[in-house]
Amino acid sequence: MSSPRLEAFLARLYADEEFRERFLAAPEAATEMLGLTPEERAALATIDLTGLELAARVFARKLNYKAEQRRRQDWRTRWRRWRRDWLARLRRARVASGDFADP
């Protein structure tokens, strides 16, 4: 029952709000458009709509959380690189001036 087309359809259904609204308005048209088998279309016709909306909201929240984590990590990464480069410049300047020898 689980085909790559069906899995792609479900992923798009969870992730794409506009597509989900089109599916809820006309399920037959949305499933025919992607070339799903009659068995897959029948299974999607009986999908739990409340569960679908809940799962879509949870999925969207997870995506937003992960994007925020990546953004924060990017900030930390940039700061660490700046600090590393600053310390390297400081070390080179001190070695050049003879303040201390680099081991």
PDB file of C-alpha atoms in Angstrom:
ATOM      1  CA  MET A   1       0.000   0.000   0.000  1.00  0.00           C
ATOM      2  CA  SER A   2       2.890   2.354   0.692  1.00  0.00           C
ATOM      3  CA  SER A   3       4.206   3.601  -2.621  1.00  0.00           C
ATOM      4  CA  PRO A   4       6.648   6.452  -3.193  1.00  0.00           C
ATOM      5  CA  ARG A   5       3.836   8.458  -4.822  1.00  0.00           C
ATOM      6  CA  LEU A   6       1.575   7.994  -1.810  1.00  0.00           C
ATOM      7  CA  GLU A   7       4.367   8.943   0.596  1.00  0.00           C
ATOM      8  CA  ALA A   8       5.165  12.047  -1.467  1.00  0.00           C
ATOM      9  CA  PHE A   9       1.472  12.922  -1.533  1.00  0.00           C
ATOM     10  CA  LEU A  10       1.174  12.627   2.249  1.00  0.00           C
ATOM     11  CA  ALA A  11       4.343  14.656   2.812  1.00  0.00           C
ATOM     12  CA  ARG A  12       3.003  17.403   0.566  1.00  0.00           C
ATOM     13  CA  LEU A  13      -0.363  17.197   2.313  1.00  0.00           C
ATOM     14  CA  TYR A  14       1.303  17.811   5.676  1.00  0.00           C
ATOM     15  CA  ALA A  15       3.729  20.492   4.509  1.00  0.00           C
ATOM     16  CA  ASP A  16       1.798  22.525   1.930  1.00  0.00           C
ATOM     17  CA  GLU A  17      -1.193  24.360   3.398  1.00  0.00           C
ATOM     18  CA  GLU A  18      -2.573  25.445   0.015  1.00  0.00           C
ATOM     19  CA  PHE A  19      -2.409  21.875  -1.318  1.00  0.00           C
ATOM     20  CA  ARG A  20      -4.082  20.603   1.856  1.00  0.00           C
ATOM     21  CA  GLU A  21      -6.951  23.081   1.378  1.00  0.00           C
ATOM     22  CA  ARG A  22      -7.373  21.958  -2.252  1.00  0.00           C
ATOM     23  CA  PHE A  23      -7.407  18.332  -1.090  1.00  0.00           C
ATOM     24  CA  LEU A  24     -10.023  19.041   1.561  1.00  0.00           C
ATOM     25  CA  ALA A  25     -12.198  20.873  -0.982  1.00  0.00           C
ATOM     26  CA  ALA A  26     -11.956  18.174  -3.684  1.00  0.00           C
ATOM     27  CA  PRO A  27     -10.125  14.991  -2.588  1.00  0.00           C
ATOM     28  CA  GLU A  28     -10.818  13.096  -5.818  1.00  0.00           C
ATOM     29  CA  ALA A  29      -9.335  15.785  -8.042  1.00  0.00           C
ATOM     30  CA  ALA A  30      -6.201  16.114  -5.917  1.00  0.00           C
ATOM     31  CA  THR A  31      -5.545  12.378  -5.828  1.00  0.00           C
ATOM     32  CA  GLU A  32      -6.201  11.883  -9.561  1.00  0.00           C
ATOM     33  CA  MET A  33      -3.872  14.753 -10.403  1.00  0.00           C
ATOM     34  CA  LEU A  34      -0.902  12.881  -8.914  1.00  0.00           C
ATOM     35  CA  GLY A  35      -1.751   9.532 -10.471  1.00  0.00           C
ATOM     36  CA  LEU A  36      -2.453   7.498  -7.342  1.00  0.00           C
ATOM     37  CA  THR A  37      -3.895   4.001  -7.672  1.00  0.00           C
ATOM     38  CA  PRO A  38      -7.596   3.392  -6.930  1.00  0.00           C
ATOM     39  CA  GLU A  39      -6.671   1.631  -3.657  1.00  0.00           C
ATOM     40  CA  GLU A  40      -4.578   4.595  -2.540  1.00  0.00           C
ATOM     41  CA  ARG A  41      -7.360   7.012  -3.488  1.00  0.00           C
ATOM     42  CA  ALA A  42      -9.856   4.951  -1.496  1.00  0.00           C
ATOM     43  CA  ALA A  43      -7.567   4.983   1.527  1.00  0.00           C
ATOM     44  CA  LEU A  44      -7.144   8.752   1.291  1.00  0.00           C
ATOM     45  CA  ALA A  45     -10.907   9.236   1.003  1.00  0.00           C
ATOM     46  CA  THR A  46     -11.265   7.827   4.519  1.00  0.00           C
ATOM     47  CA  ILE A  47      -8.451   9.871   6.072  1.00  0.00           C
ATOM     48  CA  ASP A  48      -9.112  11.387   9.487  1.00  0.00           C
ATOM     49  CA  LEU A  49      -9.431  15.108   8.733  1.00  0.00           C
ATOM     50  CA  THR A  50      -8.993  16.238  12.335  1.00  0.00           C
ATOM     51  CA  GLY A  51      -5.876  14.113  12.654  1.00  0.00           C
ATOM     52  CA  LEU A  52      -4.606  15.487   9.348  1.00  0.00           C
ATOM     53  CA  GLU A  53      -4.931  19.090  10.545  1.00  0.00           C
ATOM     54  CA  LEU A  54      -3.323  18.254  13.885  1.00  0.00           C
ATOM     55  CA  ALA A  55      -0.422  16.427  12.232  1.00  0.00           C
ATOM     56  CA  ALA A  56       0.070  19.306   9.779  1.00  0.00           C
ATOM     57  CA  ARG A  57       0.245  21.834  12.644  1.00  0.00           C
ATOM     58  CA  VAL A  58       2.736  19.686  14.566  1.00  0.00           C
ATOM     59  CA  PHE A  59       4.831  19.222  11.432  1.00  0.00           C
ATOM     60  CA  ALA A  60       4.838  22.988  10.742  1.00  0.00           C
ATOM     61  CA  ARG A  61       5.842  23.693  14.347  1.00  0.00           C
ATOM     62  CA  LYS A  62       8.737  21.226  14.074  1.00  0.00           C
ATOM     63  CA  LEU A  63       9.920  22.815  10.829  1.00  0.00           C
ATOM     64  CA  ASN A  64       9.822  26.278  12.391  1.00  0.00           C
ATOM     65  CA  TYR A  65      11.689  25.034  15.460  1.00  0.00           C
ATOM     66  CA  LYS A  66      14.384  23.392  13.348  1.00  0.00           C
ATOM     67  CA  ALA A  67      14.771  26.523  11.216  1.00  0.00           C
ATOM     68  CA  GLU A  68      15.170  28.617  14.382  1.00  0.00           C
ATOM     69  CA  GLN A  69      17.751  26.180  15.741  1.00  0.00           C
ATOM     70  CA  ARG A  70      19.696  26.355  12.456  1.00  0.00           C
ATOM     71  CA  ARG A  71      19.562  30.156  12.545  1.00  0.00           C
ATOM     72  CA  ARG A  72      20.844  30.197  16.111  1.00  0.00           C
ATOM     73  CA  GLN A  73      23.540  27.666  15.312  1.00  0.00           C
ATOM     74  CA  ASP A  74      24.605  29.759  12.331  1.00  0.00           C
ATOM     75  CA  TRP A  75      24.980  32.772  14.630  1.00  0.00           C
ATOM     76  CA  ARG A  76      27.045  30.737  17.090  1.00  0.00           C
ATOM     77  CA  THR A  77      29.174  29.343  14.281  1.00  0.00           C
ATOM     78  CA  ARG A  78      29.896  32.808  12.911  1.00  0.00           C
ATOM     79  CA  TRP A  79      30.788  34.048  16.394  1.00  0.00           C
ATOM     80  CA  ARG A  80      33.130  31.081  17.009  1.00  0.00           C
ATOM     81  CA  ARG A  81      34.882  31.638  13.683  1.00  0.00           C
ATOM     82  CA  TRP A  82      35.295  35.342  14.423  1.00  0.00           C
ATOM     83  CA  ARG A  83      36.710  34.532  17.877  1.00  0.00           C
ATOM     84  CA  ARG A  84      39.068  31.899  16.455  1.00  0.00           C
ATOM     85  CA  ASP A  85      40.339  34.285  13.778  1.00  0.00           C
ATOM     86  CA  TRP A  86      40.694  37.139  16.268  1.00  0.00           C
ATOM     87  CA  LEU A  87      42.722  34.967  18.630  1.00  0.00           C
ATOM     88  CA  ALA A  88      44.919  33.792  15.741  1.00  0.00           C
ATOM     89  CA  ARG A  89      45.591  37.404  14.705  1.00  0.00           C
ATOM     90  CA  LEU A  90      46.370  38.319  18.315  1.00  0.00           C
ATOM     91  CA  ARG A  91      48.729  35.353  18.628  1.00  0.00           C
ATOM     92  CA  ARG A  92      50.528  36.258  15.383  1.00  0.00           C
ATOM     93  CA  ALA A  93      50.867  39.877  16.482  1.00  0.00           C
ATOM     94  CA  ARG A  94      52.322  38.866  19.855  1.00  0.00           C
ATOM     95  CA  VAL A  95      54.781  36.441  18.250  1.00  0.00           C
ATOM     96  CA  ALA A  96      55.831  39.104  15.723  1.00  0.00           C
ATOM     97  CA  SER A  97      56.425  41.642  18.487  1.00  0.00           C
ATOM     98  CA  GLY A  98      58.387  39.150  20.580  1.00  0.00           C
ATOM     99  CA  ASP A  99      55.992  39.179  23.556  1.00  0.00           C
ATOM    100  CA  PHE A 100      56.016  35.396  23.679  1.00  0.00           C
ATOM    101  CA  ALA A 101      57.045  32.462  21.609  1.00  0.00           C
ATOM    102  CA  ASP A 102      54.441  30.202  20.048  1.00  0.00           C
ATOM    103  CA  PRO A 103      54.988  26.572  21.172  1.00  0.00           C
TER     104      PRO A 103
END
